Short mmCIF file of N, CA and C in Angstrom, two decimals:
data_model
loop_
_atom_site.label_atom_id
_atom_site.label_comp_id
_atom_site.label_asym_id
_atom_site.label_seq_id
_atom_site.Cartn_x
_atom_site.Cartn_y
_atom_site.Cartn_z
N UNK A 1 -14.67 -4.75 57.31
CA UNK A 1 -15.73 -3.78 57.46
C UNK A 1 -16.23 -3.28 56.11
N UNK A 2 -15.49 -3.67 55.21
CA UNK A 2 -15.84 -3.42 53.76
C UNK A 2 -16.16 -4.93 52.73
N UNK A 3 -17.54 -5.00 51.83
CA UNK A 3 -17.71 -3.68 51.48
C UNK A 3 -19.47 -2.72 52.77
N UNK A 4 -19.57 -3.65 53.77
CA UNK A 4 -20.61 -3.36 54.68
C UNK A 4 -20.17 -3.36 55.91
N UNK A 5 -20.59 -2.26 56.73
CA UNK A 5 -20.30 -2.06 57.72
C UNK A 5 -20.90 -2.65 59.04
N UNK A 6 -19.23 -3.43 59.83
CA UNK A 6 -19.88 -4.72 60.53
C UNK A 6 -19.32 -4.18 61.92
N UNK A 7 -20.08 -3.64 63.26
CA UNK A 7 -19.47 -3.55 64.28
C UNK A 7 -18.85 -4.85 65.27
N UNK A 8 -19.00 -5.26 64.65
CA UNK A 8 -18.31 -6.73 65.36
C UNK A 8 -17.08 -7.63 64.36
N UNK A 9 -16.60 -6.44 63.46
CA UNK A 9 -16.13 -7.29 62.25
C UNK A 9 -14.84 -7.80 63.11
N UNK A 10 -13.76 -7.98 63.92
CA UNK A 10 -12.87 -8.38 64.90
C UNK A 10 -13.07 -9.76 64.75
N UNK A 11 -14.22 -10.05 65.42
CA UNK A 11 -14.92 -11.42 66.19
C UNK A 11 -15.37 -12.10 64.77
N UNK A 12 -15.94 -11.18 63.85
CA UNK A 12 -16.28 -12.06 62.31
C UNK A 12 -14.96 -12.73 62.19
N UNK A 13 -13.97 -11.60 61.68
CA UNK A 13 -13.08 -12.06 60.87
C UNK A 13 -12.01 -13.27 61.96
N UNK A 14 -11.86 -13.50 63.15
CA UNK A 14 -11.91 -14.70 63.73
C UNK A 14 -12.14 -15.88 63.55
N UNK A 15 -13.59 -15.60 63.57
CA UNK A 15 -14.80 -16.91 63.12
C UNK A 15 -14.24 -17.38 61.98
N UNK A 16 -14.37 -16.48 61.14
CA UNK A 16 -13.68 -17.00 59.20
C UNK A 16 -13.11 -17.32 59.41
N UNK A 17 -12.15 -17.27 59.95
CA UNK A 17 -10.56 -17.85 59.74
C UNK A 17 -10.70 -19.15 60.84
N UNK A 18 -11.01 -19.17 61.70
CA UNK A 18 -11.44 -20.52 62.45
C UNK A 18 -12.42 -21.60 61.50
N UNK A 19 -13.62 -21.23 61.09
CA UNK A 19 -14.16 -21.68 60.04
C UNK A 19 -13.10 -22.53 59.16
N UNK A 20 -12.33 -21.45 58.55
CA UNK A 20 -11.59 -22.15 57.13
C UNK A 20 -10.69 -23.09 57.77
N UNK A 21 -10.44 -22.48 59.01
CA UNK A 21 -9.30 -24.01 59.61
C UNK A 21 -9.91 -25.05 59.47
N UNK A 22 -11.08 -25.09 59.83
CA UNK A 22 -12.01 -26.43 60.25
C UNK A 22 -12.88 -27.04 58.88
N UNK A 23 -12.82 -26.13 57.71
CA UNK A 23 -12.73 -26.42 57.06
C UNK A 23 -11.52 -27.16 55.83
N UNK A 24 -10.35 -26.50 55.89
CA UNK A 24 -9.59 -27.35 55.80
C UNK A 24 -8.76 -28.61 57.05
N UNK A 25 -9.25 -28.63 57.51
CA UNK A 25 -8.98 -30.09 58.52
C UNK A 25 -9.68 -31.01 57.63
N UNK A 26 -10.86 -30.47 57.98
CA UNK A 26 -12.32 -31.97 57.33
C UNK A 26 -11.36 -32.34 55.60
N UNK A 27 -11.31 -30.94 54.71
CA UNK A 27 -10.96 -31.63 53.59
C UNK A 27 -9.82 -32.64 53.37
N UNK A 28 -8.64 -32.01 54.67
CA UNK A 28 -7.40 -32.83 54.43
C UNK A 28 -8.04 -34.41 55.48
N UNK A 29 -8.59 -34.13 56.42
CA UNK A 29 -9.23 -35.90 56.17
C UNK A 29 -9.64 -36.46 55.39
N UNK A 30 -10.83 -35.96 54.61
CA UNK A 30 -11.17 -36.75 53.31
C UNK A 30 -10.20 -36.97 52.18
N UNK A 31 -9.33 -36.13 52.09
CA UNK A 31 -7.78 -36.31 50.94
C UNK A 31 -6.97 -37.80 51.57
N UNK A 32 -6.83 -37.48 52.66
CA UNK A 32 -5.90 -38.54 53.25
C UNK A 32 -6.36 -39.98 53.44
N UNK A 33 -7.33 -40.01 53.79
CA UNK A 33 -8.19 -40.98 53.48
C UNK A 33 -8.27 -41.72 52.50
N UNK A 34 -8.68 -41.07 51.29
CA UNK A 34 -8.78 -41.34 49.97
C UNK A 34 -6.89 -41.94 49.44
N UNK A 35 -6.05 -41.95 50.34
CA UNK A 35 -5.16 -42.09 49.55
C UNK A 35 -5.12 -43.92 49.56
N UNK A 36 -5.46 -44.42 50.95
CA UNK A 36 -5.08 -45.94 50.52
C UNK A 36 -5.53 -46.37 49.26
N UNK A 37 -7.03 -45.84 48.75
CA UNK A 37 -7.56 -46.88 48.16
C UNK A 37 -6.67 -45.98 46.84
N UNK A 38 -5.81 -44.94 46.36
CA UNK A 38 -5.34 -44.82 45.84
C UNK A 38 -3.90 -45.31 45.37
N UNK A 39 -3.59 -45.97 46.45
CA UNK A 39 -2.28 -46.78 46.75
C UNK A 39 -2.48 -48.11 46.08
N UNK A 40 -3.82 -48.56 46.56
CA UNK A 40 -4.32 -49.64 46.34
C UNK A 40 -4.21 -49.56 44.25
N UNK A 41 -5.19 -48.61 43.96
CA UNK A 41 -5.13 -48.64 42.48
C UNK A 41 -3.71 -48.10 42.04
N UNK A 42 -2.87 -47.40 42.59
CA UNK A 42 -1.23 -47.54 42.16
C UNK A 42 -0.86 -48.69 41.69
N UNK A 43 -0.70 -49.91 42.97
CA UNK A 43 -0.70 -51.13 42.66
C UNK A 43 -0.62 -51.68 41.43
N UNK A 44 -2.44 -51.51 41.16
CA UNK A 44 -2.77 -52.42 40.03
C UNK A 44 -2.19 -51.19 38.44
N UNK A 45 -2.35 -50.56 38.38
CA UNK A 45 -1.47 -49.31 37.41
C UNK A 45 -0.03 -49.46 37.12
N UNK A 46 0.35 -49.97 38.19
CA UNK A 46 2.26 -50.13 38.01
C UNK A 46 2.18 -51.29 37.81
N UNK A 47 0.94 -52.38 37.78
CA UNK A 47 1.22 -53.72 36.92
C UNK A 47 1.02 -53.91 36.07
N UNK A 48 0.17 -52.55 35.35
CA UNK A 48 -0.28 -52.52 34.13
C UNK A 48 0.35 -51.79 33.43
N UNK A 49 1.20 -51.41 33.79
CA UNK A 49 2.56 -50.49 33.17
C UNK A 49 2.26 -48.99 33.29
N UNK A 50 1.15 -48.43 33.91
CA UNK A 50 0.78 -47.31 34.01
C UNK A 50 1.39 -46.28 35.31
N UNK A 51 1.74 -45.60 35.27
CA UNK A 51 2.37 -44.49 35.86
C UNK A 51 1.19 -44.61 37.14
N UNK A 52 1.65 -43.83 38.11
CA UNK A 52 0.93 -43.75 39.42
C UNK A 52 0.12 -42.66 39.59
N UNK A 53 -0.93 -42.61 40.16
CA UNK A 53 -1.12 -40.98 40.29
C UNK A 53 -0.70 -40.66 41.34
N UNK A 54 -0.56 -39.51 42.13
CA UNK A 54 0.21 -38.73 42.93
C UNK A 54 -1.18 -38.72 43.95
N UNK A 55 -0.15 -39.24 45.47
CA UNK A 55 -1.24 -39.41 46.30
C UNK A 55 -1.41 -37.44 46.95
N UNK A 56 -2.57 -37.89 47.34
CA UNK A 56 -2.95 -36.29 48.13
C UNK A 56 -2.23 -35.91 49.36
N UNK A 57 -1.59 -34.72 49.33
CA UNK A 57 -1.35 -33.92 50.39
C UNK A 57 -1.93 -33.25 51.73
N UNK A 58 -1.22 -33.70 52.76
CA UNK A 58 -2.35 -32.36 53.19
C UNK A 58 -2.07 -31.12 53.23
N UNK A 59 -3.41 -30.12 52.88
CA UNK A 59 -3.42 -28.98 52.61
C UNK A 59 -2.73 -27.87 53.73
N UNK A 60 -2.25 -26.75 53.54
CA UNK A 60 -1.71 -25.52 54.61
C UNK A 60 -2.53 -24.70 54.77
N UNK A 61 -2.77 -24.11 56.23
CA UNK A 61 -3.36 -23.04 55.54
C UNK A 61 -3.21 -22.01 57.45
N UNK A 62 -2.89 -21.05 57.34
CA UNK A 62 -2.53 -19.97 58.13
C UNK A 62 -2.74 -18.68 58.13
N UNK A 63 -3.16 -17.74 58.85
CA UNK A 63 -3.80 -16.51 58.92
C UNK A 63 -3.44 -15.41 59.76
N UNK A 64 -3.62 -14.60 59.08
CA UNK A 64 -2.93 -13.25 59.51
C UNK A 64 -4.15 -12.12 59.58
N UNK A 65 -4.79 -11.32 60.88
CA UNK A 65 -5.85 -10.64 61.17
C UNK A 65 -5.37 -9.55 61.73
N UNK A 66 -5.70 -7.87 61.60
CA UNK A 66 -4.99 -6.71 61.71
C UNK A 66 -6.31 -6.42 61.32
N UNK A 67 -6.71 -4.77 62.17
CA UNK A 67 -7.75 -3.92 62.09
C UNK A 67 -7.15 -2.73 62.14
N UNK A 68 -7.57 -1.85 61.05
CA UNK A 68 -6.92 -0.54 61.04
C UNK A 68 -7.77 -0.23 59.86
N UNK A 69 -7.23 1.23 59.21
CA UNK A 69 -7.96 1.76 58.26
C UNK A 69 -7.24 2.06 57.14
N UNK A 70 -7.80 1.24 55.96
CA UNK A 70 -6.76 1.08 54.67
C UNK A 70 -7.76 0.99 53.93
N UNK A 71 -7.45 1.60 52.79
CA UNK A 71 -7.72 2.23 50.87
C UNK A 71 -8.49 0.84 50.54
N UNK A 72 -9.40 1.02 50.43
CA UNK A 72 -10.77 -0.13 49.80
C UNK A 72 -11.26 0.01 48.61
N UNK A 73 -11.71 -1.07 47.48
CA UNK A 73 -12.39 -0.38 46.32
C UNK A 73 -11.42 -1.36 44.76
N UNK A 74 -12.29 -0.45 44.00
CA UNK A 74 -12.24 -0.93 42.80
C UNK A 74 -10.56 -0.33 42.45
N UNK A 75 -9.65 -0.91 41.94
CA UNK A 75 -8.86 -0.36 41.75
C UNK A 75 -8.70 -0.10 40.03
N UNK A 76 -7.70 0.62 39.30
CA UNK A 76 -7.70 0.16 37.95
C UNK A 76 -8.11 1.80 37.50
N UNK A 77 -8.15 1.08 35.99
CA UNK A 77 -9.11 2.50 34.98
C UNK A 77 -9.75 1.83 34.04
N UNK A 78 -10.42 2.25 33.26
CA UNK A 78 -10.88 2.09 31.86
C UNK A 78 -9.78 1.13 31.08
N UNK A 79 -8.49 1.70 30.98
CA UNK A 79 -7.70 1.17 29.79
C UNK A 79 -7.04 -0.16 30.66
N UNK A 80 -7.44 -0.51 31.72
CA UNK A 80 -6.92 -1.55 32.65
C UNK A 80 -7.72 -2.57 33.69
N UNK A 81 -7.55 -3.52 33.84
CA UNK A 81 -8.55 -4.46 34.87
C UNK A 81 -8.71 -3.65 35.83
N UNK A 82 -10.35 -3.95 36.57
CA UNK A 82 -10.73 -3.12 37.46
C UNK A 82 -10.65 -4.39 38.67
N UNK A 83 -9.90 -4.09 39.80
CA UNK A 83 -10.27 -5.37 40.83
C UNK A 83 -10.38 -4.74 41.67
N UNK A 84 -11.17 -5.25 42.65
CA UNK A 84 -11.56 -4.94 44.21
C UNK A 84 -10.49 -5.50 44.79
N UNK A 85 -9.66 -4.74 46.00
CA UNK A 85 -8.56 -4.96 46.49
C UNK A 85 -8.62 -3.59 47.51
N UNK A 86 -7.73 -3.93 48.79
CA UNK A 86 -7.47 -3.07 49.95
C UNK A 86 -5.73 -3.35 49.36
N UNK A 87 -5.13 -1.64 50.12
CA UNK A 87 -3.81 -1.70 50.32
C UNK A 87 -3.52 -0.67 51.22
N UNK A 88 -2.73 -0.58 51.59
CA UNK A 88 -1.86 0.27 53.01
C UNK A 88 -1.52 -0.40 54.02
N UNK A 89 -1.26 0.74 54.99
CA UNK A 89 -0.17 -0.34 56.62
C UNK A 89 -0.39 -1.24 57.03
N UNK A 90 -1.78 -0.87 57.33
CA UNK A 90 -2.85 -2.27 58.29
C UNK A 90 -2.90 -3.67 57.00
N UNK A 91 -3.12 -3.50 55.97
CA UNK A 91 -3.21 -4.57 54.76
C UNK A 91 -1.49 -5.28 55.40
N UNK A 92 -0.11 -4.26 55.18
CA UNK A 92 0.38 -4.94 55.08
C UNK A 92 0.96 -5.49 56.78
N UNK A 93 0.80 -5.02 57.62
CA UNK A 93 0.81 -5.96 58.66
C UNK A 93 0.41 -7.26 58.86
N UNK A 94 -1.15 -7.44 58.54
CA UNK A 94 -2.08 -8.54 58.17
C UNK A 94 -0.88 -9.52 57.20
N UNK A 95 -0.32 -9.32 56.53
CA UNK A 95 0.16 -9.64 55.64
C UNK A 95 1.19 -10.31 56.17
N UNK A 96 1.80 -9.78 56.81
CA UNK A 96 3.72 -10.41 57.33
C UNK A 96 2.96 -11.01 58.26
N UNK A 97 1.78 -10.65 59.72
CA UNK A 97 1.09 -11.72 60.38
C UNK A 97 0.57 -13.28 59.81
N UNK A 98 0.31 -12.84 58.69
CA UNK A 98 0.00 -14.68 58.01
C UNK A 98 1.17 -15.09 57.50
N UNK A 99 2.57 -14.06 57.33
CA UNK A 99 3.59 -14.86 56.77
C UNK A 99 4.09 -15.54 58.06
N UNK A 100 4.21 -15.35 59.46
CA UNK A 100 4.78 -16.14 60.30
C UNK A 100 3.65 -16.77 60.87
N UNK A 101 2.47 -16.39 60.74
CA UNK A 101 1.82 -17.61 61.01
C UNK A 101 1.71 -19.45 60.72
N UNK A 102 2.44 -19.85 60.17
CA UNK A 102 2.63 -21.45 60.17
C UNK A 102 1.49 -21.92 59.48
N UNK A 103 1.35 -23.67 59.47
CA UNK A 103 0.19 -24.03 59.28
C UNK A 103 -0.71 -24.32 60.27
N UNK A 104 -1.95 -23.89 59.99
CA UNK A 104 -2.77 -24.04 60.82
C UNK A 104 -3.11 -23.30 62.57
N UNK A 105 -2.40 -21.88 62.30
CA UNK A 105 -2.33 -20.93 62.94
C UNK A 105 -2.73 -19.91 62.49
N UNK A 106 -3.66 -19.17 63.49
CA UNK A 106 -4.36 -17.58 63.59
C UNK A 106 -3.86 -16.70 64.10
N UNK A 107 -2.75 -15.98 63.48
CA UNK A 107 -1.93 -14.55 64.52
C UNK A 107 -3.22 -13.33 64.49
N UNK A 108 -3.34 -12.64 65.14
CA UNK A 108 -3.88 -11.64 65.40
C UNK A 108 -3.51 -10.17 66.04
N UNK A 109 -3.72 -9.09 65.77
CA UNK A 109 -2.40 -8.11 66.04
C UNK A 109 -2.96 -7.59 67.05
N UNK A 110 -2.66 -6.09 67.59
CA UNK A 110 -2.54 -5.77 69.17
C UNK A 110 -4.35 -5.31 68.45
N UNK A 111 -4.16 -4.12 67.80
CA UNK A 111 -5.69 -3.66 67.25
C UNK A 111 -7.16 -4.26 67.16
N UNK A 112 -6.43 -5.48 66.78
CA UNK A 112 -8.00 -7.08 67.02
C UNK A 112 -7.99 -7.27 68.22
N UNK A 113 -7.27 -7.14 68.93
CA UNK A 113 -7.16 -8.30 70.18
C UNK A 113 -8.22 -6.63 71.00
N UNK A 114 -7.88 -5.64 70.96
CA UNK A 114 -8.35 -4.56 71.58
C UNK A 114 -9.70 -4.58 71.44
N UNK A 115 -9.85 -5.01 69.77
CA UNK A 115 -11.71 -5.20 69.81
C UNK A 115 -12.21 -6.13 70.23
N UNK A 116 -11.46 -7.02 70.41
CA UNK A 116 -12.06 -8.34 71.31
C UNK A 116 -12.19 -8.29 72.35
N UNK A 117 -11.47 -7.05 73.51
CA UNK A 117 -11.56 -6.84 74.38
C UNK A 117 -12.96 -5.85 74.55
N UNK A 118 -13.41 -5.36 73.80
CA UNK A 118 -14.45 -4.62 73.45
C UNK A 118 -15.65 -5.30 73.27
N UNK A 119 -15.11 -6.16 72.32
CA UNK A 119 -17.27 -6.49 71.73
C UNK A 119 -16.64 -8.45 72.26
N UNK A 120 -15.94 -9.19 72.56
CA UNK A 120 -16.08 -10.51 73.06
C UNK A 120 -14.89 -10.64 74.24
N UNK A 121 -15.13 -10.22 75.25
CA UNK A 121 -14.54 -9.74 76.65
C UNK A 121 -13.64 -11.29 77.06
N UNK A 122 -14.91 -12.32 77.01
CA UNK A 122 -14.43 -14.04 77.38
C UNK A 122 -13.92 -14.20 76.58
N UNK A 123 -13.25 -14.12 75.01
CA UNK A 123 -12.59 -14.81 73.94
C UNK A 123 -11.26 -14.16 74.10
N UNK A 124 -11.74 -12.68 74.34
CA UNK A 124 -9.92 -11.84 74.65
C UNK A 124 -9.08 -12.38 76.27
N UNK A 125 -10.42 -12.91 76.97
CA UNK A 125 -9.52 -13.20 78.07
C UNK A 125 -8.00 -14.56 77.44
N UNK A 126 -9.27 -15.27 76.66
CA UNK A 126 -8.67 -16.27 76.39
C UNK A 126 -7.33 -16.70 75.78
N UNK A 127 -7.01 -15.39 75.21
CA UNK A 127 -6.24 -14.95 73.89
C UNK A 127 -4.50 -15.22 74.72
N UNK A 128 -3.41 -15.87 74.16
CA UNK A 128 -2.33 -16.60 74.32
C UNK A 128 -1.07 -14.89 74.05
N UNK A 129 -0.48 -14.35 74.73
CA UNK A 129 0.62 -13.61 73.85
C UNK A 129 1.63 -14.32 73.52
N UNK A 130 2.29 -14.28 72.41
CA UNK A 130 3.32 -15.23 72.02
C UNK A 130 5.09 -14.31 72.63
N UNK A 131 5.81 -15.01 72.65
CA UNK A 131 7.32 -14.72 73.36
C UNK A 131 7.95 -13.89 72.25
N UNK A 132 8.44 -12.63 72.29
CA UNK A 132 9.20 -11.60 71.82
C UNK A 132 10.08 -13.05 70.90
N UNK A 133 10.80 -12.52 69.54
CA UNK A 133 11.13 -10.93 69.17
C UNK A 133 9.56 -10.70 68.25
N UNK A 134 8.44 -11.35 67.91
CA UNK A 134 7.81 -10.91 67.39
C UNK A 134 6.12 -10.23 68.10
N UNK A 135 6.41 -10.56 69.04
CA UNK A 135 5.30 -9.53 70.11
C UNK A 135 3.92 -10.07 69.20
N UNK A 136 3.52 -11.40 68.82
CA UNK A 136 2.08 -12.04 68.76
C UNK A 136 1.91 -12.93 69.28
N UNK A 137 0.00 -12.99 68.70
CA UNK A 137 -0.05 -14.43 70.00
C UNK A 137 -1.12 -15.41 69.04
N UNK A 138 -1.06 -16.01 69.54
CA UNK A 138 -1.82 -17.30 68.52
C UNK A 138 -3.49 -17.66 69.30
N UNK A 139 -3.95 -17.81 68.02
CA UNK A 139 -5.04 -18.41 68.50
C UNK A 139 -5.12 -20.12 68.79
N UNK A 140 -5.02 -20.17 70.28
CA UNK A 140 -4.89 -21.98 70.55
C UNK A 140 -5.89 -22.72 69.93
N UNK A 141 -7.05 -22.08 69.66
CA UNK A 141 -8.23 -23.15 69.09
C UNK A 141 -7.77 -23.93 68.15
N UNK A 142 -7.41 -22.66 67.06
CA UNK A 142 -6.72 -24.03 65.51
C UNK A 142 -5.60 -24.29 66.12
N UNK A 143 -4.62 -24.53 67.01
CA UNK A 143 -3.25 -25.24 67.14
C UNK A 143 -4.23 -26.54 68.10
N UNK A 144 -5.07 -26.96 68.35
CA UNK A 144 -5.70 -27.63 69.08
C UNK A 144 -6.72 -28.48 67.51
N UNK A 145 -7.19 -27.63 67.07
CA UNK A 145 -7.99 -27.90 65.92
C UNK A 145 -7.58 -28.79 65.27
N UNK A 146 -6.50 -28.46 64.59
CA UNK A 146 -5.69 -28.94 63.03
C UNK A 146 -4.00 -28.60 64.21
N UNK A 147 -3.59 -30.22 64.06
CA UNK A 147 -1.92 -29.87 64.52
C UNK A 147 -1.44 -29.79 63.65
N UNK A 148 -0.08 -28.99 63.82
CA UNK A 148 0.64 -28.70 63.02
C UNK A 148 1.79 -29.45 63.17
N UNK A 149 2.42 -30.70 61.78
CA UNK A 149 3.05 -31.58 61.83
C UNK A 149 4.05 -31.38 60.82
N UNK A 150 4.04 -29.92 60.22
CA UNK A 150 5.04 -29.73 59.02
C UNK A 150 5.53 -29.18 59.18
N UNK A 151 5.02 -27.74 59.98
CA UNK A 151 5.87 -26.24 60.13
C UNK A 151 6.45 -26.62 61.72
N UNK A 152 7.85 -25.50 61.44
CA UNK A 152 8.65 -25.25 62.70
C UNK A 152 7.73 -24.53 64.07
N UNK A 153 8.32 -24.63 64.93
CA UNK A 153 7.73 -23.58 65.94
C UNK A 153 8.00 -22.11 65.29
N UNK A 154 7.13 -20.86 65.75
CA UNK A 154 7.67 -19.55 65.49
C UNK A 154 9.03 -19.65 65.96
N UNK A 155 9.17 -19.84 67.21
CA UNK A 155 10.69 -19.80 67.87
C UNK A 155 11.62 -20.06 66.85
N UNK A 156 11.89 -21.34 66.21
CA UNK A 156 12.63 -21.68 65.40
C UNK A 156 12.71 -21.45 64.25
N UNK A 157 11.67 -20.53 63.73
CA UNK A 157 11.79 -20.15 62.37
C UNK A 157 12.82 -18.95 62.05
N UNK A 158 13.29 -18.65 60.95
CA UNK A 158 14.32 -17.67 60.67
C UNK A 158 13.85 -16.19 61.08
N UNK A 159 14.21 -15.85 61.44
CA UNK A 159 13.56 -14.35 61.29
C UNK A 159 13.62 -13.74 60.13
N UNK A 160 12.15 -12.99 59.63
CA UNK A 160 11.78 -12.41 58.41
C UNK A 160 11.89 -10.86 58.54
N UNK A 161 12.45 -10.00 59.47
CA UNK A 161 11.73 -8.75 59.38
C UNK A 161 13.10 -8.34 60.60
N UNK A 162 13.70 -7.24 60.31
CA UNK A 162 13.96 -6.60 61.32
C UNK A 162 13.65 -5.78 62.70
N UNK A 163 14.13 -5.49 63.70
CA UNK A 163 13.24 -4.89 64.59
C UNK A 163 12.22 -3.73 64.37
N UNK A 164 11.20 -3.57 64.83
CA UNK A 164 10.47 -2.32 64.38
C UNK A 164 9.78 -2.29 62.99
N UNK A 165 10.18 -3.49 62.67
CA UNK A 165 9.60 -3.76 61.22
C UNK A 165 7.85 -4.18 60.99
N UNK A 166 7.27 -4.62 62.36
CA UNK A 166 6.35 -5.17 62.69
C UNK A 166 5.37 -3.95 63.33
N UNK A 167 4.90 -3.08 63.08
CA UNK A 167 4.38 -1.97 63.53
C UNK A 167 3.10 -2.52 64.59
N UNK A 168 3.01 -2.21 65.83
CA UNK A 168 1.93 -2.82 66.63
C UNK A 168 1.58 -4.19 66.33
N UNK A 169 2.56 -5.07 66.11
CA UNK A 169 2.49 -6.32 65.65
C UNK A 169 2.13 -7.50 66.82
N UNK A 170 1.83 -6.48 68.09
CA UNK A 170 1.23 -7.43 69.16
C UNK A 170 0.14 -7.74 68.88
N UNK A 171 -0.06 -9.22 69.35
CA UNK A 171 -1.77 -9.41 68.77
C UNK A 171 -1.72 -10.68 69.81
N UNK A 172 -2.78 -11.22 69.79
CA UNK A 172 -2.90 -12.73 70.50
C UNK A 172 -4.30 -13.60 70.07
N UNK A 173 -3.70 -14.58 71.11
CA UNK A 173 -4.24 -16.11 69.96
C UNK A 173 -5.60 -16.37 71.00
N UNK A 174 -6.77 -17.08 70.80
CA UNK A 174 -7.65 -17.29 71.37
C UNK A 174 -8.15 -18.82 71.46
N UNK A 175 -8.70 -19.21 72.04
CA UNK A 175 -8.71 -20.76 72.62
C UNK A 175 -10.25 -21.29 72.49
N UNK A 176 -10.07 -22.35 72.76
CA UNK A 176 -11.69 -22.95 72.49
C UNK A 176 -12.80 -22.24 72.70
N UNK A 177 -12.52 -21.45 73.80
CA UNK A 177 -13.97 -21.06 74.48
C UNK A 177 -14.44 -20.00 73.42
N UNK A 178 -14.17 -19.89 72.20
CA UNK A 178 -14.63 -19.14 71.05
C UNK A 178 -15.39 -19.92 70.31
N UNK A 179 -14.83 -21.03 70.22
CA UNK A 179 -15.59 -22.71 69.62
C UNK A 179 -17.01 -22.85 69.93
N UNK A 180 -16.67 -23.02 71.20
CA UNK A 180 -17.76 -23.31 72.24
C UNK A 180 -18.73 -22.32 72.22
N UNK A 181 -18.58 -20.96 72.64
CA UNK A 181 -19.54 -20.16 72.67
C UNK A 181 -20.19 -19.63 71.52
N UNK A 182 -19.81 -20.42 70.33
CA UNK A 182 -20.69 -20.31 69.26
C UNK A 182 -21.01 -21.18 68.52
N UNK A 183 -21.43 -22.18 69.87
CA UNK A 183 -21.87 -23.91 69.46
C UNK A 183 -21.08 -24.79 68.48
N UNK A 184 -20.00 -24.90 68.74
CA UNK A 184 -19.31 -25.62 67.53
C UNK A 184 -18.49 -26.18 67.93
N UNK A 185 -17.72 -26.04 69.15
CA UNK A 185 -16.92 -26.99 69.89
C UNK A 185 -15.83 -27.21 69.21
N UNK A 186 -14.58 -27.88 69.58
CA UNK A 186 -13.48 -27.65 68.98
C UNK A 186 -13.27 -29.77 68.21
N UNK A 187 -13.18 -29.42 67.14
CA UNK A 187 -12.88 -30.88 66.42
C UNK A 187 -11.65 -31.44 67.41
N UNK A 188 -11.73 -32.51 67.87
CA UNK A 188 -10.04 -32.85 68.09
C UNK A 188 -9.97 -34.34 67.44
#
């Protein structure tokens, strides 16, 4: 909502983060792609006594979305760098939400999911709750989008946070029909 004030910023900040999934999908196709013919010139490099270059990876990328009201602005002084940066509760919820988010997963907390129930009624229907101990839910579009072939399930991951550590850390995940209803359909 900063630094302009967006009554639909919920459903924006969604989109972005669906966006960047689908944006990194496309790039890690074109990386991966690019690697035979890089294999290929390995080849001729390791016959020429030359070292290999390092084939491409594919890229990670996972997201963490929380709506609340937190400290915006230039931070700093005169005798120190001035940066634009948010900090407080809601920042750091958002925060531990993209740390268990995986690759290629959108957690979203109870607060988003409420405005989605507000300003995009069909996208909140859509929305997944994920199984305790961490009370979120994923957005199915990017687990449909971009699979995830590196990271563990949440289930199986270690636990990061003690109980209560997760303040309104319910949130949930939303599914194609977000794709769809804003002409873009889901890559598979």
């Amino acid at each position: 909502n900063a630094p302009t004030v967006n009554a639909r910023h919920a459903v924006a900040a969604i989109d972005a983060a669906i966006e960047g999934q689908r944006a990194i999908h496309e790039l890690n196709e074109k990386r991966l792609a690019q690697n035979s013919a890089r294999a290929a010139e390995n080849r001729e490099r390791l016959a020429a006594g030359q070292p290999p270059k390092p084939l491409h990876t594919a890229l990670q990328l996972g997201t963490g979305i929380n709506t609340g009201a937190v400290t915006v602005g230039l931070m700093g002084s005169d005798q120190h760098i001035l940066n634009y940066t948010v900090f407080g509760r809601e920042v750091n919820l958002a925060s531990r939400l993209e740390g268990v988010s995986g690759s290629g997963r959108i957690i979203i907390s109870d607060a988003t999911y409420h405005h989605l129930l507000r300003d995009a009624p069909g996208l909140a229907a859509e929305c997944v709750e994920l199984p305790p101990p961490r009370r979120v839910h994923r957005v199915e579009a990017v687990d449909r989008l971009v699979p995830d072939t590196t990271a563990a399930p949440l289930a199986d991951r270690p636990r990061e946070a003690e109980p209560g550590e997760l303040p309104r850390a319910e949130a949930r995940g939303c599914s194609d029909t977000f794709l769809d209803r804003h002409g873009q359909g889901a890559a598979r």
